[in-house]
Structure formats: C-alpha cells, structure tokens
Short mmCIF file of C-alpha atoms in Angstrom, two decimals:
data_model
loop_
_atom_site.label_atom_id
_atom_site.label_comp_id
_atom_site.label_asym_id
_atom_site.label_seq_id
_atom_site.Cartn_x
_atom_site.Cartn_y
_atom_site.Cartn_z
CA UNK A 182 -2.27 5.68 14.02
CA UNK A 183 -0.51 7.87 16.71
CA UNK A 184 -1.80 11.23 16.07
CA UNK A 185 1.63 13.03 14.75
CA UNK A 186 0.93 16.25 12.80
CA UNK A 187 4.07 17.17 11.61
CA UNK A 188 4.19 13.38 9.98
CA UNK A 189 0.88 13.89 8.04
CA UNK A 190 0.44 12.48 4.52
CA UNK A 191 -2.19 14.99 3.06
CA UNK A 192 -1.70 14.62 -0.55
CA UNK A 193 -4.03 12.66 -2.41
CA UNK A 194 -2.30 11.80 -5.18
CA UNK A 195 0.95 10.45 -2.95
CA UNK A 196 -1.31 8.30 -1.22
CA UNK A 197 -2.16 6.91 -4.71
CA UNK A 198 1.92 6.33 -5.32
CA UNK A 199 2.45 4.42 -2.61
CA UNK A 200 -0.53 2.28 -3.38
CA UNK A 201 0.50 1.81 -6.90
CA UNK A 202 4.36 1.14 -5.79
CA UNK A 203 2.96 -1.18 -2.59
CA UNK A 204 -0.16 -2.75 -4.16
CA UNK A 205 -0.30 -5.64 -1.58
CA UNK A 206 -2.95 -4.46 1.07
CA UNK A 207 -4.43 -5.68 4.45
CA UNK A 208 -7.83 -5.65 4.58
CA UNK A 209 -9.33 -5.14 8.10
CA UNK A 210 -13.16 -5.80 9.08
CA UNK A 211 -15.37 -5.49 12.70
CA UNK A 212 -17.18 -8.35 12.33
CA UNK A 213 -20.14 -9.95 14.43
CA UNK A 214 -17.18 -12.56 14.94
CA UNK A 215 -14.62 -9.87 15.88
CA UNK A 216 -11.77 -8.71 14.05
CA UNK A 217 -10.64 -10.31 10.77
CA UNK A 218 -7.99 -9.60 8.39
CA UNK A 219 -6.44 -10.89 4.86
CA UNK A 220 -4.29 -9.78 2.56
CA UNK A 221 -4.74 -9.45 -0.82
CA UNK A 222 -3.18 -7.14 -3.96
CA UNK A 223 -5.34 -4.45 -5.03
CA UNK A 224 -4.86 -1.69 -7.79
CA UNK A 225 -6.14 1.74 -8.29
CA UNK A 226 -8.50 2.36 -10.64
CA UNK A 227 -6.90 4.87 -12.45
CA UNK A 228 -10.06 6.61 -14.18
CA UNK A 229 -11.95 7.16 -11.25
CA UNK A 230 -8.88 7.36 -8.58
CA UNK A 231 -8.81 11.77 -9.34
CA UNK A 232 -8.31 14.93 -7.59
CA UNK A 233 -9.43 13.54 -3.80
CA UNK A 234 -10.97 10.27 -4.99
CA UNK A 235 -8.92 7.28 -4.52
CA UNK A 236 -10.67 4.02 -5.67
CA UNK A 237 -9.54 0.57 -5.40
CA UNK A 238 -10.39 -2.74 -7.08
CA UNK A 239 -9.15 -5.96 -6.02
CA UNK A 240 -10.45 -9.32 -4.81
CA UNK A 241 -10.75 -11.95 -2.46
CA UNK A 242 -10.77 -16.01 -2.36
CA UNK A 243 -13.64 -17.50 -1.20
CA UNK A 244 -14.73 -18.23 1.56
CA UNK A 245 -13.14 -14.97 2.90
CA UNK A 246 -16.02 -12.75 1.90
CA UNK A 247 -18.32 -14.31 4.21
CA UNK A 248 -15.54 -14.40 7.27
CA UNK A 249 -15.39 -10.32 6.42
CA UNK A 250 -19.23 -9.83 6.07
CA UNK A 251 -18.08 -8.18 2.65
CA UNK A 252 -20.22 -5.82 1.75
CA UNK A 253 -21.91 -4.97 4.60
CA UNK A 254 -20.17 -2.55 6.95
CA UNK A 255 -17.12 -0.60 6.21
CA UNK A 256 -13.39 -1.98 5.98
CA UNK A 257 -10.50 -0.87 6.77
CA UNK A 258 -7.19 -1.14 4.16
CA UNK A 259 -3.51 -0.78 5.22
CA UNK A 260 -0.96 0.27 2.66
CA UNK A 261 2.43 -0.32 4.28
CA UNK A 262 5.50 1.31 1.97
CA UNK A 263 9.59 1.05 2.97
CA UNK A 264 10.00 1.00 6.27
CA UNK A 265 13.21 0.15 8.78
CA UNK A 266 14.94 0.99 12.00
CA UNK A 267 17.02 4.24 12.56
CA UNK A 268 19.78 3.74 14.46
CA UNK A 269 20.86 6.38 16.98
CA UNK A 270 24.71 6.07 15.92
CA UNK A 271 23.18 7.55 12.73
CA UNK A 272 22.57 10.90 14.91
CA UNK A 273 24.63 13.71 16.67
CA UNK A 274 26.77 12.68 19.46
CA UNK A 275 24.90 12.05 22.85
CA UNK A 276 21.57 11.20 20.80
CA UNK A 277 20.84 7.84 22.04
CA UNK A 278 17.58 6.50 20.79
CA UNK A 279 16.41 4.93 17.99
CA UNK A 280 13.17 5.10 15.68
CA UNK A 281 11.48 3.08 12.63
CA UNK A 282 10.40 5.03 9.41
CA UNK A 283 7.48 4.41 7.45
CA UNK A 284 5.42 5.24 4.84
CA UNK A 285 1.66 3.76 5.88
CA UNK A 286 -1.65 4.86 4.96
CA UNK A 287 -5.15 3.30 6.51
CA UNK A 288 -7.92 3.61 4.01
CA UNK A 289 -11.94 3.12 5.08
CA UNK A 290 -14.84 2.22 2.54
CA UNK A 291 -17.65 -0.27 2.22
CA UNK A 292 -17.02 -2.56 -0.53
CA UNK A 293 -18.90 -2.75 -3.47
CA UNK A 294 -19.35 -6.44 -5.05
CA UNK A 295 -18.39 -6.41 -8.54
CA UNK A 296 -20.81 -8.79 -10.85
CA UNK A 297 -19.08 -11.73 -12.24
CA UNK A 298 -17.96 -10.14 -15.31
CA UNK A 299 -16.41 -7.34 -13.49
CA UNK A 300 -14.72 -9.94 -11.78
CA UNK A 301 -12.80 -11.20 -14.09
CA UNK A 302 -11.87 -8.23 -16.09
CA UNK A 303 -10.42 -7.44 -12.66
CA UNK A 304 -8.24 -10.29 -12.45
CA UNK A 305 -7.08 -10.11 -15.89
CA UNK A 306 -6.63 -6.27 -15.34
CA UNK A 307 -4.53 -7.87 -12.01
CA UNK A 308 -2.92 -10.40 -13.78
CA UNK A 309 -1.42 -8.30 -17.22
CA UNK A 310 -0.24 -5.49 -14.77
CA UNK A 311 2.04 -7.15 -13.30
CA UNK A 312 2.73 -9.66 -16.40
CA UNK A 313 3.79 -6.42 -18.22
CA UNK A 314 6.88 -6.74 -16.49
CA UNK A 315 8.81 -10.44 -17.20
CA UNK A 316 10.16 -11.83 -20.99
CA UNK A 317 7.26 -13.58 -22.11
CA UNK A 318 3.96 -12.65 -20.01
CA UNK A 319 0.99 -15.13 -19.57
CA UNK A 320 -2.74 -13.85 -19.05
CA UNK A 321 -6.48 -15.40 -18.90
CA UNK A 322 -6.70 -15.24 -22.17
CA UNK A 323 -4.59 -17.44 -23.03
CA UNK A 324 -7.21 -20.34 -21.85
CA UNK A 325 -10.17 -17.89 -21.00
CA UNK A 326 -12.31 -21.47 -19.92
CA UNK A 327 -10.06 -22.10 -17.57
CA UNK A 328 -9.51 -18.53 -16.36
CA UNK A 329 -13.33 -18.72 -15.83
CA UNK A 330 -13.21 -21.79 -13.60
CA UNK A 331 -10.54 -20.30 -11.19
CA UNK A 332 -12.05 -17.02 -10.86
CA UNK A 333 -15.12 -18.73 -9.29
CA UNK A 334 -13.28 -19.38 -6.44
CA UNK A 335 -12.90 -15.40 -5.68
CA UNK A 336 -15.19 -12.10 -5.50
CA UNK A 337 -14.13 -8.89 -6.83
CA UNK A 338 -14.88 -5.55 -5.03
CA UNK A 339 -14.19 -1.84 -5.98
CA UNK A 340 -13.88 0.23 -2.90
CA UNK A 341 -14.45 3.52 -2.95
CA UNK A 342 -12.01 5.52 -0.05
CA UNK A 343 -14.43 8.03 2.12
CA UNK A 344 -11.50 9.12 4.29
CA UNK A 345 -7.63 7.84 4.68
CA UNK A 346 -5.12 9.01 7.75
CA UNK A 347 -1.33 8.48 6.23
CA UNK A 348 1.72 8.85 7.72
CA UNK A 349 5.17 9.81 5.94
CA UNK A 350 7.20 9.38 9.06
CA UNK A 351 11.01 9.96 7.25
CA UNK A 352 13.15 11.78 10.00
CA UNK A 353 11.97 15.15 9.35
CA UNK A 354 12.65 15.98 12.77
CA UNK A 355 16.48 16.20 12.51
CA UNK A 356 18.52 17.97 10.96
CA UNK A 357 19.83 18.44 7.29
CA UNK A 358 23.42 16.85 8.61
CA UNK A 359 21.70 14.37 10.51
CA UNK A 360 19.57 13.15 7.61
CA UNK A 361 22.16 13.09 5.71
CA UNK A 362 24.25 10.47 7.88
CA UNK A 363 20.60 8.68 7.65
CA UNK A 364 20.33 8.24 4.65
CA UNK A 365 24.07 7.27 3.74
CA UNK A 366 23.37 4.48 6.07
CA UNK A 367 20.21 3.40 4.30
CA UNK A 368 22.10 3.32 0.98
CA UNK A 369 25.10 1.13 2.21
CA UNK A 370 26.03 -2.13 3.36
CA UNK A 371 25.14 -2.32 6.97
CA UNK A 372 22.94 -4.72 8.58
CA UNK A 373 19.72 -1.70 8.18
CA UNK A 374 20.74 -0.57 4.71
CA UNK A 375 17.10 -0.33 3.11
CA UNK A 376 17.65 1.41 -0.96
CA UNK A 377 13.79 1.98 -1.18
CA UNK A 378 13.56 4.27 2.35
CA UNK A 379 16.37 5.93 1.48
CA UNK A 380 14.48 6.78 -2.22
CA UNK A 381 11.39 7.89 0.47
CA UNK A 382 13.49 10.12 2.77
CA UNK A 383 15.18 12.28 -0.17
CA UNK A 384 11.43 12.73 -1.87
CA UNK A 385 10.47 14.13 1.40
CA UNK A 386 13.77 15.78 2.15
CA UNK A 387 14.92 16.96 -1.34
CA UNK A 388 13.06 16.40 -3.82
CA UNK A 389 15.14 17.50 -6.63
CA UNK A 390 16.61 13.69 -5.64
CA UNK A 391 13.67 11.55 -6.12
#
C-alpha cells in the first residue's frame, strides 16, 4: 500500500478487530503460473492470535490449493473493512477534492496444511460461528457422514502472520469541524451514507463514541 505514515495501523490487537468484524479475506499467491487470488472466510484463532501474534485458520475448495502452490511459498491476505467516497462538499469552502476511506490490512505467512481432522473441526468451528447468530442454527453435526463427504472437497490451513502493513485511512487530516460534517454525512440519507465508516471514523476520532 501507498506508504502513508500518519495513516498507519500499528496495533495488533485492532488488526485482529477488523479481521474478526470482516472475516471474508483475499488470499494472494506468486505462483510459477503468476498471480492468483481467491477469496475465502477465515477466523482468528483466538488462543494463539496474542500480544503481536495474529493467527488465522480458514480453508480452501479444491482444486484451489494446487492453483496457489499452498504451502509452499508465502501468501499474501487482504482484510478490507468499511470503506466509501468522501465528498469534497463535505469540507470547508474552496476544498474541492475528494478521497475514499478505508480500513485495510495486508497480512503475509506461509500456510500450514491442517491434517484432515483439523480440517473439519475448522469448518465446524467456521460453520457454528456464524450459526450462533440466526433462530435455529444448523452445524456438521447434525449429519457428521455427510459433513465428512463435503469437507473432502476443501483443505484447511492455519497461517501464522510474520508481518502485516494496515492502513486506518479515516480523515484524520482535517479538522475536528470538518470531520464532523463527514461523518454526519456518513450517518444520513445521501447517496454515500455508509453507518459502519462512520462507526470507524469516531473510534479513530473520539473514541469515547465507539
């Protein structure tokens, strides 16, 4: 990403929130091929994701781990959180161009092949986090033979992040008035209103707010 210092995401652990709020991921790999990317949900795993660590587990359908040489060089994820055009109208008089805000984070590691097993505790892990949420949830278990059959069809990995360069890019270049009129905008009815990066620009900009 464009080197911008004053947008850095440094923090660890808010790297880990906007995976855990934004678990859909692209996965990007240098292949003998070229470049190749998919896109797949992954989670943290919570145990081991502490202090600087950040690890992920996830999977992908076959025959995508051969397309990414999975497993044998390092990958690159993308975690993409709200993001949406600024208008200039938003800004002081005479201010006449516009921006996008973001929340992104790219995220290197080699994947590590989990064994079958791991494999599908991952996708029942997948599948009851986000079941947690509806009326009446479903899960593998509920026909574990089946469950079984399906998750042949996919490989689980755990990657472990050696290095991440994140961006919270939220207007922190204007000023308190200015942001202000931003994020009114962002919370209204116009054609850019966007709830979820108005909820990032007052963590960033007042966190009492968030």
């Amino acid at each position: 990403m464009r080197h911008t210092p004053h947008y850095l995401l440094t923090d660890p652990e808010e790297v880990r929130r906007l995976i855990r709020e934004n678990p859909w991921l692209t996965i990007v790999s240098h292949t003998a091929a070229g470049l190749v990317a998919s896109h797949y949900a992954f989670l943290l795993d919570e145990e081991a994701s502490t202090g600087d660590d950040i690890v992920l587990i996830g999977h992908l359908g076959r025959p995508d781990e051969v397309a990414h040489e999975l497993g044998r060089h390092e990958v690159m994820l993308i975690a993409q959180g709200p993001h949406g055009y600024i208008s200039p109208s938003w800004y002081a008089p005479g201010d006449i161009i516009p921006t996008w805000n973001h929340v992104t984070a790219h995220l290197w590691g080699t994947p590590e092949i989990l064994s079958d097993e791991e494999n599908i505790a991952a996708l029942d892990h997948l599948t009851n986090h986000f079941e947690q949420h509806v009326d009446e949830p479903r899960g593998l278990h509920l026909d574990p033979e089946y469950s079984r059959r399906v998750a042949r069809g996919t490989i689980g990995v755990r990657l472990r992040v050696s290095r991440f360069d994140a961006r919270a890019k939220l207007s922190q270049n204007k000023t308190p008035e200015v942001v202000d009129r931003i994020v009114a905008a962002l919370e209204g009815e116009g054609p850019y209103a966007h709830p979820g990066l108005a909820r990032e620009m007052r963590r960033v900009h007042d966190p009492r707010d968030s």
